[in-house]
CSV table of C-alpha atoms in Angstrom, one decimal:
chain,number,residue,atom,x,y,z
A,273,UNK,CA,61.8,-183.3,-227.9
A,274,UNK,CA,62.8,-183.9,-224.3
A,275,UNK,CA,62.9,-180.8,-222.1
A,276,UNK,CA,65.9,-180.0,-219.9
A,277,UNK,CA,64.7,-178.4,-216.6
A,278,UNK,CA,68.1,-176.9,-216.2
A,279,UNK,CA,68.0,-175.2,-219.7
A,280,UNK,CA,64.3,-174.3,-220.1
A,281,UNK,CA,65.0,-171.1,-222.1
A,282,UNK,CA,66.5,-173.2,-224.9
A,283,UNK,CA,64.4,-176.4,-224.7
A,284,UNK,CA,60.9,-175.2,-223.7
A,285,UNK,CA,58.2,-172.6,-224.0
A,286,UNK,CA,56.3,-171.4,-220.9
A,287,UNK,CA,52.6,-172.3,-221.3
A,288,UNK,CA,51.3,-171.7,-217.8
A,289,UNK,CA,52.6,-169.8,-214.7
A,290,UNK,CA,51.0,-169.4,-211.3
A,291,UNK,CA,53.2,-167.1,-209.3
A,292,UNK,CA,50.8,-166.6,-206.3
A,293,UNK,CA,51.1,-162.8,-206.2
A,294,UNK,CA,47.4,-163.2,-205.4
A,295,UNK,CA,45.0,-166.0,-204.9
A,296,UNK,CA,42.4,-165.9,-207.6
A,297,UNK,CA,39.8,-168.7,-207.6
A,298,UNK,CA,37.7,-169.7,-210.6
A,299,UNK,CA,35.3,-167.0,-211.6
A,300,UNK,CA,33.9,-168.5,-214.7
A,301,UNK,CA,36.7,-167.2,-216.8
A,302,UNK,CA,40.0,-167.4,-215.0
A,303,UNK,CA,41.4,-168.6,-211.7
A,304,UNK,CA,42.2,-171.8,-209.8
A,305,UNK,CA,39.6,-174.4,-208.7
A,306,UNK,CA,39.5,-175.4,-205.0
A,307,UNK,CA,37.0,-178.3,-205.4
A,308,UNK,CA,37.3,-181.7,-207.0
A,309,UNK,CA,36.9,-182.2,-210.7
A,310,UNK,CA,34.7,-184.7,-212.6
A,311,UNK,CA,36.5,-188.0,-212.3
A,312,UNK,CA,36.7,-187.7,-208.5
A,313,UNK,CA,32.9,-187.9,-208.2
A,314,UNK,CA,32.7,-191.6,-207.7
A,315,UNK,CA,35.4,-191.7,-205.0
A,316,UNK,CA,35.1,-188.3,-203.2
A,317,UNK,CA,32.5,-185.7,-202.2
A,318,UNK,CA,32.1,-182.5,-204.1
A,319,UNK,CA,34.4,-180.8,-201.7
A,320,UNK,CA,37.3,-183.0,-202.7
A,321,UNK,CA,37.4,-185.1,-199.4
A,322,UNK,CA,38.7,-188.5,-200.2
A,323,UNK,CA,37.2,-191.3,-197.9
A,324,UNK,CA,38.3,-193.7,-200.7
A,325,UNK,CA,41.8,-193.3,-199.3
A,326,UNK,CA,40.6,-193.1,-195.7
A,327,UNK,CA,41.8,-189.5,-195.5
A,328,UNK,CA,40.7,-187.3,-192.6
A,329,UNK,CA,40.5,-183.8,-194.2
A,330,UNK,CA,37.7,-181.7,-195.6
A,331,UNK,CA,38.9,-179.6,-198.4
A,332,UNK,CA,37.5,-176.1,-197.9
A,333,UNK,CA,36.5,-174.4,-201.1
A,334,UNK,CA,38.0,-171.0,-201.7
A,335,UNK,CA,34.6,-169.3,-201.5
A,336,UNK,CA,33.7,-171.2,-198.3
A,337,UNK,CA,36.8,-170.0,-196.5
A,338,UNK,CA,36.6,-166.4,-197.7
A,339,UNK,CA,36.0,-163.6,-195.2
A,340,UNK,CA,32.3,-163.3,-194.4
A,341,UNK,CA,31.4,-166.7,-195.9
A,342,UNK,CA,28.0,-167.9,-194.5
A,343,UNK,CA,29.2,-171.2,-193.2
A,344,UNK,CA,32.2,-169.7,-191.3
A,345,UNK,CA,34.7,-172.4,-192.3
A,346,UNK,CA,38.3,-171.6,-191.8
A,347,UNK,CA,40.3,-170.4,-194.8
A,348,UNK,CA,43.1,-172.8,-195.5
A,349,UNK,CA,44.7,-170.5,-198.1
A,350,UNK,CA,47.0,-167.6,-197.4
A,351,UNK,CA,49.1,-165.6,-199.9
A,352,UNK,CA,52.1,-163.6,-198.8
A,353,UNK,CA,55.4,-162.6,-200.5
A,354,UNK,CA,54.5,-164.3,-203.8
A,355,UNK,CA,53.8,-167.7,-202.2
A,356,UNK,CA,50.6,-169.7,-201.3
A,357,UNK,CA,50.4,-171.5,-198.0
A,358,UNK,CA,47.9,-174.3,-197.6
A,359,UNK,CA,47.1,-174.9,-193.9
A,360,UNK,CA,45.8,-178.2,-192.5
A,361,UNK,CA,44.3,-178.0,-189.0
A,362,UNK,CA,42.0,-179.9,-186.6
A,363,UNK,CA,38.4,-178.9,-187.0
A,364,UNK,CA,36.9,-176.9,-184.1
A,365,UNK,CA,33.9,-178.7,-182.5
A,366,UNK,CA,31.4,-175.9,-183.7
A,367,UNK,CA,32.1,-176.6,-187.4
A,368,UNK,CA,32.5,-180.3,-187.4
A,369,UNK,CA,28.8,-180.7,-188.4
A,370,UNK,CA,29.7,-178.9,-191.7
A,371,UNK,CA,32.6,-181.2,-192.5
A,372,UNK,CA,30.8,-184.4,-193.5
A,373,UNK,CA,32.4,-186.3,-190.6
A,374,UNK,CA,36.0,-185.2,-191.3
A,375,UNK,CA,38.2,-184.2,-188.4
A,376,UNK,CA,40.5,-181.8,-190.2
A,377,UNK,CA,40.3,-178.9,-192.7
A,378,UNK,CA,42.8,-178.4,-195.5
A,379,UNK,CA,43.1,-177.0,-199.0
A,380,UNK,CA,43.5,-178.2,-202.6
A,381,UNK,CA,44.0,-176.3,-205.8
A,382,UNK,CA,43.7,-177.4,-209.4
A,383,UNK,CA,43.7,-176.0,-212.9
A,384,UNK,CA,40.7,-178.1,-214.3
A,385,UNK,CA,39.0,-175.0,-215.7
A,386,UNK,CA,42.0,-172.8,-216.4
A,387,UNK,CA,44.7,-175.0,-217.9
A,388,UNK,CA,45.4,-178.5,-219.3
A,389,UNK,CA,48.1,-179.8,-221.7
A,390,UNK,CA,49.3,-182.9,-223.4
A,391,UNK,CA,53.0,-183.6,-222.9
A,392,UNK,CA,55.5,-181.1,-221.6
A,393,UNK,CA,57.4,-180.2,-218.4
A,394,UNK,CA,55.5,-179.4,-215.2
A,395,UNK,CA,57.2,-178.0,-212.1
A,396,UNK,CA,56.3,-176.9,-208.6
A,397,UNK,CA,58.6,-175.2,-206.1
A,398,UNK,CA,57.4,-175.8,-202.6
A,399,UNK,CA,58.3,-176.3,-199.0
A,400,UNK,CA,56.5,-179.4,-197.5
A,401,UNK,CA,55.4,-180.1,-193.9
A,402,UNK,CA,56.9,-182.6,-191.6
A,403,UNK,CA,54.8,-184.7,-189.3
A,404,UNK,CA,53.0,-188.0,-189.0
A,405,UNK,CA,49.8,-188.2,-191.0
A,406,UNK,CA,50.6,-185.4,-193.5
A,407,UNK,CA,50.4,-186.1,-197.2
A,408,UNK,CA,51.3,-183.3,-199.6
A,409,UNK,CA,51.1,-184.0,-203.4
A,410,UNK,CA,51.5,-182.5,-206.8
A,411,UNK,CA,49.8,-184.5,-209.6
A,412,UNK,CA,47.8,-184.6,-212.8
A,413,UNK,CA,44.5,-186.0,-214.0
A,414,UNK,CA,42.9,-186.1,-217.5
A,415,UNK,CA,40.8,-183.2,-218.5
A,416,UNK,CA,38.1,-185.5,-220.0
A,417,UNK,CA,37.3,-186.9,-216.6
A,418,UNK,CA,38.7,-190.4,-217.1
A,419,UNK,CA,40.8,-192.4,-214.6
A,420,UNK,CA,43.3,-193.9,-214.9
A,421,UNK,CA,45.6,-192.5,-216.2
A,422,UNK,CA,47.1,-190.3,-213.5
A,423,UNK,CA,50.6,-188.8,-213.3
A,424,UNK,CA,51.9,-188.1,-209.8
A,425,UNK,CA,54.8,-185.6,-210.0
A,426,UNK,CA,55.5,-185.9,-206.3
A,427,UNK,CA,54.0,-187.4,-203.2
A,428,UNK,CA,55.5,-187.5,-199.7
A,429,UNK,CA,54.3,-188.4,-196.2
A,430,UNK,CA,55.5,-186.1,-193.4
A,431,UNK,CA,56.9,-189.0,-191.3
A,432,UNK,CA,59.3,-189.9,-194.2
A,433,UNK,CA,60.6,-186.5,-195.4
A,434,UNK,CA,63.5,-187.9,-197.4
A,435,UNK,CA,61.4,-190.4,-199.4
A,436,UNK,CA,60.0,-189.0,-202.6
A,437,UNK,CA,57.4,-191.0,-204.5
A,438,UNK,CA,57.1,-190.7,-208.3
A,439,UNK,CA,54.2,-192.6,-210.0
A,440,UNK,CA,52.3,-193.1,-213.2
A,441,UNK,CA,49.0,-194.9,-213.3
A,442,UNK,CA,47.5,-196.5,-216.4
A,443,UNK,CA,44.7,-198.7,-217.7
A,444,UNK,CA,46.9,-200.5,-220.1
A,445,UNK,CA,50.5,-201.0,-219.0
A,446,UNK,CA,52.9,-200.8,-216.0
A,447,UNK,CA,55.3,-202.9,-214.0
A,448,UNK,CA,52.7,-203.5,-211.3
A,449,UNK,CA,49.2,-204.7,-211.9
A,450,UNK,CA,46.7,-203.4,-209.4
A,451,UNK,CA,43.6,-204.9,-211.0
A,452,UNK,CA,42.3,-205.7,-214.5
A,453,UNK,CA,42.2,-202.0,-215.5
A,454,UNK,CA,44.8,-200.4,-213.3
A,455,UNK,CA,48.6,-200.7,-213.7
A,456,UNK,CA,51.4,-198.5,-212.3
A,457,UNK,CA,55.1,-197.7,-212.4
A,458,UNK,CA,56.5,-196.0,-209.4
A,459,UNK,CA,59.7,-195.3,-207.5
A,460,UNK,CA,60.5,-194.4,-203.9
A,461,UNK,CA,63.5,-192.2,-204.2
A,462,UNK,CA,65.8,-191.1,-201.3
A,463,UNK,CA,66.4,-187.3,-201.6
A,464,UNK,CA,67.4,-184.5,-199.2
A,465,UNK,CA,64.9,-183.5,-196.6
A,466,UNK,CA,61.9,-182.0,-198.4
A,467,UNK,CA,60.7,-180.2,-195.3
A,468,UNK,CA,63.9,-178.3,-194.8
A,469,UNK,CA,63.3,-175.5,-197.3
A,470,UNK,CA,62.0,-175.0,-200.8
A,471,UNK,CA,62.7,-177.6,-203.5
A,472,UNK,CA,61.5,-178.1,-207.1
A,473,UNK,CA,59.5,-181.1,-208.2
A,474,UNK,CA,59.2,-181.7,-211.9
A,475,UNK,CA,58.2,-184.2,-214.6
A,476,UNK,CA,59.0,-184.2,-218.3
A,477,UNK,CA,56.1,-186.1,-219.9
A,478,UNK,CA,57.0,-187.0,-223.5
A,479,UNK,CA,55.2,-189.4,-225.9
A,480,UNK,CA,57.7,-192.2,-225.3
A,481,UNK,CA,59.2,-191.6,-221.8
A,482,UNK,CA,58.4,-189.8,-218.5
A,483,UNK,CA,61.2,-188.4,-216.5
A,484,UNK,CA,60.8,-187.1,-212.9
A,485,UNK,CA,63.1,-184.5,-211.4
A,486,UNK,CA,64.0,-183.2,-207.9
A,487,UNK,CA,65.9,-179.9,-207.7
A,488,UNK,CA,66.7,-180.4,-211.4
A,489,UNK,CA,68.2,-183.8,-211.0
A,490,UNK,CA,66.4,-186.9,-212.6
A,491,UNK,CA,65.0,-189.3,-210.0
A,492,UNK,CA,63.0,-191.8,-212.1
A,493,UNK,CA,62.1,-192.7,-215.7
A,494,UNK,CA,59.4,-194.9,-217.1
A,495,UNK,CA,57.9,-195.7,-220.5
A,496,UNK,CA,54.8,-193.5,-221.3
A,497,UNK,CA,51.7,-195.7,-221.2
A,498,UNK,CA,49.6,-195.6,-224.4
A,499,UNK,CA,46.6,-194.1,-222.6
A,500,UNK,CA,48.7,-191.1,-221.3
A,501,UNK,CA,48.1,-189.2,-224.5
A,502,UNK,CA,45.4,-186.6,-223.6
A,503,UNK,CA,45.3,-183.2,-221.9
A,504,UNK,CA,45.9,-183.3,-218.2
A,505,UNK,CA,45.3,-180.6,-215.5
A,506,UNK,CA,47.4,-179.9,-212.5
A,507,UNK,CA,46.6,-180.5,-208.8
A,508,UNK,CA,48.4,-179.5,-205.5
A,509,UNK,CA,47.0,-180.5,-202.2
A,510,UNK,CA,47.7,-181.2,-198.5
A,511,UNK,CA,45.9,-184.4,-197.4
A,512,UNK,CA,45.7,-185.6,-193.8
A,513,UNK,CA,45.6,-189.2,-192.6
A,514,UNK,CA,44.8,-192.1,-194.9
A,515,UNK,CA,46.0,-195.7,-195.2
A,516,UNK,CA,49.4,-194.7,-196.4
A,517,UNK,CA,50.2,-191.6,-194.4
A,518,UNK,CA,48.6,-192.9,-191.2
A,519,UNK,CA,46.7,-190.7,-188.7
A,520,UNK,CA,48.2,-187.6,-187.1
A,521,UNK,CA,49.5,-188.2,-183.6
A,522,UNK,CA,50.7,-186.1,-180.7
A,523,UNK,CA,54.0,-185.4,-182.4
A,524,UNK,CA,52.3,-183.9,-185.5
A,525,UNK,CA,52.7,-180.1,-185.6
A,526,UNK,CA,49.3,-178.4,-186.3
A,527,UNK,CA,48.4,-176.4,-188.1
A,528,UNK,CA,50.6,-178.0,-190.7
A,529,UNK,CA,51.5,-176.0,-193.8
A,530,UNK,CA,52.5,-176.6,-197.4
A,531,UNK,CA,53.9,-173.4,-199.0
A,532,UNK,CA,54.0,-173.2,-202.8
A,533,UNK,CA,56.3,-170.6,-204.5
A,534,UNK,CA,55.1,-171.3,-208.0
A,535,UNK,CA,53.6,-173.8,-210.4
A,536,UNK,CA,54.8,-173.7,-214.0
A,537,UNK,CA,54.1,-175.7,-217.2
A,538,UNK,CA,56.1,-175.8,-220.4
A,539,UNK,CA,55.8,-177.2,-223.9
A,540,UNK,CA,58.7,-178.5,-226.0
A,541,UNK,CA,60.4,-175.9,-228.1
A,542,UNK,CA,62.6,-176.6,-231.1
A,543,UNK,CA,66.3,-176.4,-230.1
A,544,UNK,CA,67.9,-173.5,-232.0
A,545,UNK,CA,70.7,-175.8,-233.2
A,546,UNK,CA,68.0,-177.8,-235.0
A,547,UNK,CA,66.7,-174.8,-236.9
A,548,UNK,CA,68.1,-173.5,-240.2
A,549,UNK,CA,68.0,-169.9,-241.4
A,550,UNK,CA,66.0,-169.6,-244.6
A,551,UNK,CA,67.3,-166.7,-246.7
A,552,UNK,CA,64.9,-164.6,-248.8
A,553,UNK,CA,65.8,-163.0,-252.1
A,554,UNK,CA,63.5,-160.9,-254.3
A,555,UNK,CA,63.9,-160.1,-257.9
A,556,UNK,CA,63.0,-156.4,-258.2
A,557,UNK,CA,62.0,-156.7,-261.9
A,558,UNK,CA,59.8,-159.7,-261.7
A,559,UNK,CA,58.8,-159.8,-258.0
A,560,UNK,CA,60.0,-163.4,-257.8
A,561,UNK,CA,60.6,-164.8,-254.3
A,562,UNK,CA,63.5,-167.1,-253.9
A,563,UNK,CA,64.1,-168.9,-250.6
A,564,UNK,CA,67.2,-171.0,-249.7
A,565,UNK,CA,68.7,-172.6,-246.7
A,566,UNK,CA,72.0,-173.2,-248.6
A,567,UNK,CA,74.9,-170.9,-247.6
A,568,UNK,CA,76.6,-171.6,-250.9
A,569,UNK,CA,73.5,-170.9,-253.0
A,570,UNK,CA,73.0,-167.7,-251.0
A,571,UNK,CA,76.5,-166.6,-251.8
A,572,UNK,CA,76.1,-167.5,-255.5
A,573,UNK,CA,72.9,-165.5,-255.8
A,574,UNK,CA,74.5,-162.5,-254.1
A,575,UNK,CA,77.5,-162.6,-256.4
A,576,UNK,CA,76.0,-163.6,-259.7
A,577,UNK,CA,72.3,-162.6,-259.8
A,578,UNK,CA,72.3,-158.8,-259.4
A,579,UNK,CA,68.6,-158.4,-259.9
A,580,UNK,CA,67.9,-160.4,-256.7
A,581,UNK,CA,68.1,-158.4,-253.5
A,582,UNK,CA,68.6,-160.2,-250.2
A,583,UNK,CA,65.9,-159.3,-247.7
A,584,UNK,CA,67.3,-161.3,-244.8
A,585,UNK,CA,66.1,-164.4,-243.0
A,586,UNK,CA,62.4,-164.9,-243.7
A,587,UNK,CA,62.1,-167.8,-241.2
A,588,UNK,CA,63.8,-170.7,-239.6
A,589,UNK,CA,63.2,-174.2,-240.9
A,590,UNK,CA,63.2,-177.3,-238.6
A,591,UNK,CA,65.6,-180.2,-239.1
A,592,UNK,CA,64.1,-183.3,-240.8
A,593,UNK,CA,62.3,-185.6,-238.4
A,594,UNK,CA,59.1,-187.6,-238.0
A,595,UNK,CA,57.4,-184.3,-237.2
A,596,UNK,CA,58.3,-182.5,-240.4
A,597,UNK,CA,57.3,-182.5,-244.1
A,598,UNK,CA,59.3,-181.7,-247.2
A,599,UNK,CA,58.8,-178.3,-248.9
A,600,UNK,CA,59.5,-178.7,-252.6
A,601,UNK,CA,60.9,-176.0,-254.9
A,602,UNK,CA,60.2,-175.6,-258.6
A,603,UNK,CA,61.5,-173.0,-261.1
A,604,UNK,CA,59.5,-172.1,-264.2
A,605,UNK,CA,62.1,-172.3,-267.0
A,606,UNK,CA,60.1,-169.7,-269.0
A,607,UNK,CA,60.0,-166.9,-266.5
A,608,UNK,CA,62.4,-167.8,-263.7
A,609,UNK,CA,59.7,-167.8,-261.1
A,610,UNK,CA,60.2,-170.0,-258.1
A,611,UNK,CA,57.3,-172.0,-256.6
A,612,UNK,CA,57.0,-173.8,-253.3
A,613,UNK,CA,54.6,-176.5,-252.0
A,614,UNK,CA,54.5,-178.9,-249.1
A,615,UNK,CA,51.9,-181.0,-250.8
A,616,UNK,CA,53.1,-184.3,-252.4
A,617,UNK,CA,49.9,-184.4,-254.5
A,618,UNK,CA,50.6,-180.9,-255.8
A,619,UNK,CA,54.2,-181.7,-256.5
A,620,UNK,CA,53.2,-184.9,-258.5
A,621,UNK,CA,50.6,-182.9,-260.4
A,622,UNK,CA,53.2,-180.3,-261.4
A,623,UNK,CA,55.8,-182.9,-262.4
A,624,UNK,CA,53.2,-184.7,-264.6
A,625,UNK,CA,51.3,-181.8,-266.1
A,626,UNK,CA,53.5,-178.7,-266.2
A,627,UNK,CA,56.7,-179.4,-268.1
A,628,UNK,CA,58.0,-175.9,-267.9
A,629,UNK,CA,58.4,-176.2,-264.2
A,630,UNK,CA,61.7,-177.8,-263.2
A,631,UNK,CA,61.6,-179.8,-260.0
A,632,UNK,CA,64.5,-178.6,-257.9
A,633,UNK,CA,63.8,-181.1,-255.0
A,634,UNK,CA,63.4,-180.4,-251.3
A,635,UNK,CA,64.1,-176.8,-250.4
A,636,UNK,CA,63.6,-177.1,-246.6
A,637,UNK,CA,61.4,-178.6,-243.9
A,638,UNK,CA,58.2,-177.4,-242.4
A,639,UNK,CA,56.1,-178.6,-239.4
A,640,UNK,CA,53.6,-181.4,-240.1
A,641,UNK,CA,51.5,-180.1,-237.2
A,642,UNK,CA,51.6,-176.3,-236.7
A,643,UNK,CA,51.4,-176.8,-232.9
A,644,UNK,CA,54.8,-178.4,-232.9
A,645,UNK,CA,56.4,-175.0,-233.7
A,646,UNK,CA,55.3,-173.8,-230.2
A,647,UNK,CA,54.8,-170.2,-229.4
A,648,UNK,CA,57.1,-169.0,-232.2
A,649,UNK,CA,55.2,-170.7,-235.0
A,650,UNK,CA,55.2,-168.7,-238.2
A,651,UNK,CA,52.5,-169.4,-240.8
A,652,UNK,CA,53.4,-168.8,-244.4
A,653,UNK,CA,50.5,-167.9,-246.7
A,654,UNK,CA,50.5,-168.3,-250.5
A,655,UNK,CA,49.0,-165.9,-253.1
A,656,UNK,CA,48.4,-166.4,-256.8
A,657,UNK,CA,48.3,-163.6,-259.5
A,658,UNK,CA,45.6,-164.9,-261.8
A,659,UNK,CA,46.8,-162.6,-264.6
A,660,UNK,CA,50.4,-163.8,-264.7
A,661,UNK,CA,50.5,-167.1,-262.8
A,662,UNK,CA,53.1,-165.7,-260.4
A,663,UNK,CA,53.1,-166.6,-256.7
A,664,UNK,CA,53.9,-164.6,-253.6
A,665,UNK,CA,54.5,-165.7,-250.1
A,666,UNK,CA,53.9,-163.8,-246.8
A,667,UNK,CA,55.4,-164.8,-243.4
A,668,UNK,CA,53.2,-164.0,-240.5
A,669,UNK,CA,49.9,-162.2,-239.9
A,670,UNK,CA,51.3,-158.7,-240.2
A,671,UNK,CA,53.0,-159.3,-243.5
A,672,UNK,CA,49.9,-161.1,-244.9
A,673,UNK,CA,47.6,-158.2,-243.9
A,674,UNK,CA,49.9,-155.6,-245.4
A,675,UNK,CA,50.1,-157.5,-248.7
A,676,UNK,CA,46.3,-158.0,-248.9
A,677,UNK,CA,45.7,-154.3,-248.3
A,678,UNK,CA,48.2,-153.3,-250.9
A,679,UNK,CA,46.7,-155.7,-253.5
A,680,UNK,CA,43.1,-154.7,-253.0
A,681,UNK,CA,41.3,-154.9,-256.4
A,682,UNK,CA,44.2,-156.6,-258.2
A,683,UNK,CA,44.3,-160.1,-259.5
A,684,UNK,CA,45.8,-161.7,-256.5
A,685,UNK,CA,44.0,-164.7,-255.0
A,686,UNK,CA,44.8,-165.9,-251.5
A,687,UNK,CA,45.4,-169.7,-251.8
A,688,UNK,CA,45.7,-170.2,-248.0
A,689,UNK,CA,48.4,-171.6,-245.8
A,690,UNK,CA,51.4,-172.9,-247.6
A,691,UNK,CA,53.3,-174.3,-244.6
A,692,UNK,CA,54.3,-173.6,-241.0
A,693,UNK,CA,57.9,-172.8,-240.0
A,694,UNK,CA,59.5,-170.9,-237.1
A,695,UNK,CA,60.0,-167.2,-236.4
A,696,UNK,CA,63.6,-166.2,-236.9
A,697,UNK,CA,65.7,-165.5,-233.9
A,698,UNK,CA,66.6,-161.8,-233.8
A,699,UNK,CA,70.1,-160.6,-233.2
A,700,UNK,CA,71.8,-163.6,-234.7
A,701,UNK,CA,71.8,-162.8,-238.4
A,702,UNK,CA,74.7,-161.6,-240.5
A,703,UNK,CA,73.0,-159.6,-243.2
């Protein structure tokens, strides 16, 4: 499902947030990387310097620029007031021997170790530097070390502060063919001055389309290449020089600075309008669980089946789509017990071999892949009473644990996951 950057609370789930209240570099467990990741190794040095693009900066690793570092390199990173500033500056003569021939120092951050994701919305809020030869960027590379693909959320050169470049690189498809294994789609978009304050740069990467945004407004859209289907990590950097940006000149303000307020990532979340309340009734005498998404059936049960007590909304079921599966409902005509399965094979077996079970058809939908339910996924477990043949369903870990504890030593057997649905929205129910 496409994500709306102007309505993230309803269309997306936050999966990564770097607010820059501090600057924590990778410590083996958490933190940002400040050196290049695997697929850069054939084109750049370990520090992240890119002679492949004829760039002039040396990316100082966070540890190298820390106070007291042995090589005394300048620290290009500074955090204040919840923002990270990356400084690019000419290298002093006494450190140029440590810079592999590069004339400037600068900084780069990435989430190679900390975070990567397939599909979703990715956004940076930043103020960019003006000046000839400056090249700030926010982009993405595959976690597996391959290249292409590459997804460039934004690039700008400081001498053209109103021209925003959005690009996707691929090995298999694109409007422009660079060589036999490199294609791209790109747009140069005229926007307001990106150096005149903070602006947001975002991309909604979906399985079929990629849509770029500037300050919440779409700037470009392209078809998603077939090879852009793997986890990608995030990169933000301030390059200096290069074939595209040109060399800094006497008009270039130095040190230059790129200030990042935040970097966020989101995964698609089911729209609440696409979810259906699933009402739960329980027969106090038999223990039968009855679930329905039908308002009319809910009303009928409440009015005509006094042994069934309504226990509220058990979960929310997604609307039918290519991402969902049918959950079938049966009723045992001998006992009145209701039975649910998302397995077509199990449904066919019951239809063929268990004549007392009446097939009532599709009761509701569930997610084909539990990950599609997002952060509010709710896993329903199924239990069988081997003494009576009855089934019981628990929604969520807490309910499952409570039931297992209560039934210790009894005849109940845990049959595993029945299906995955969505946690109900609190405060919207009318029971």
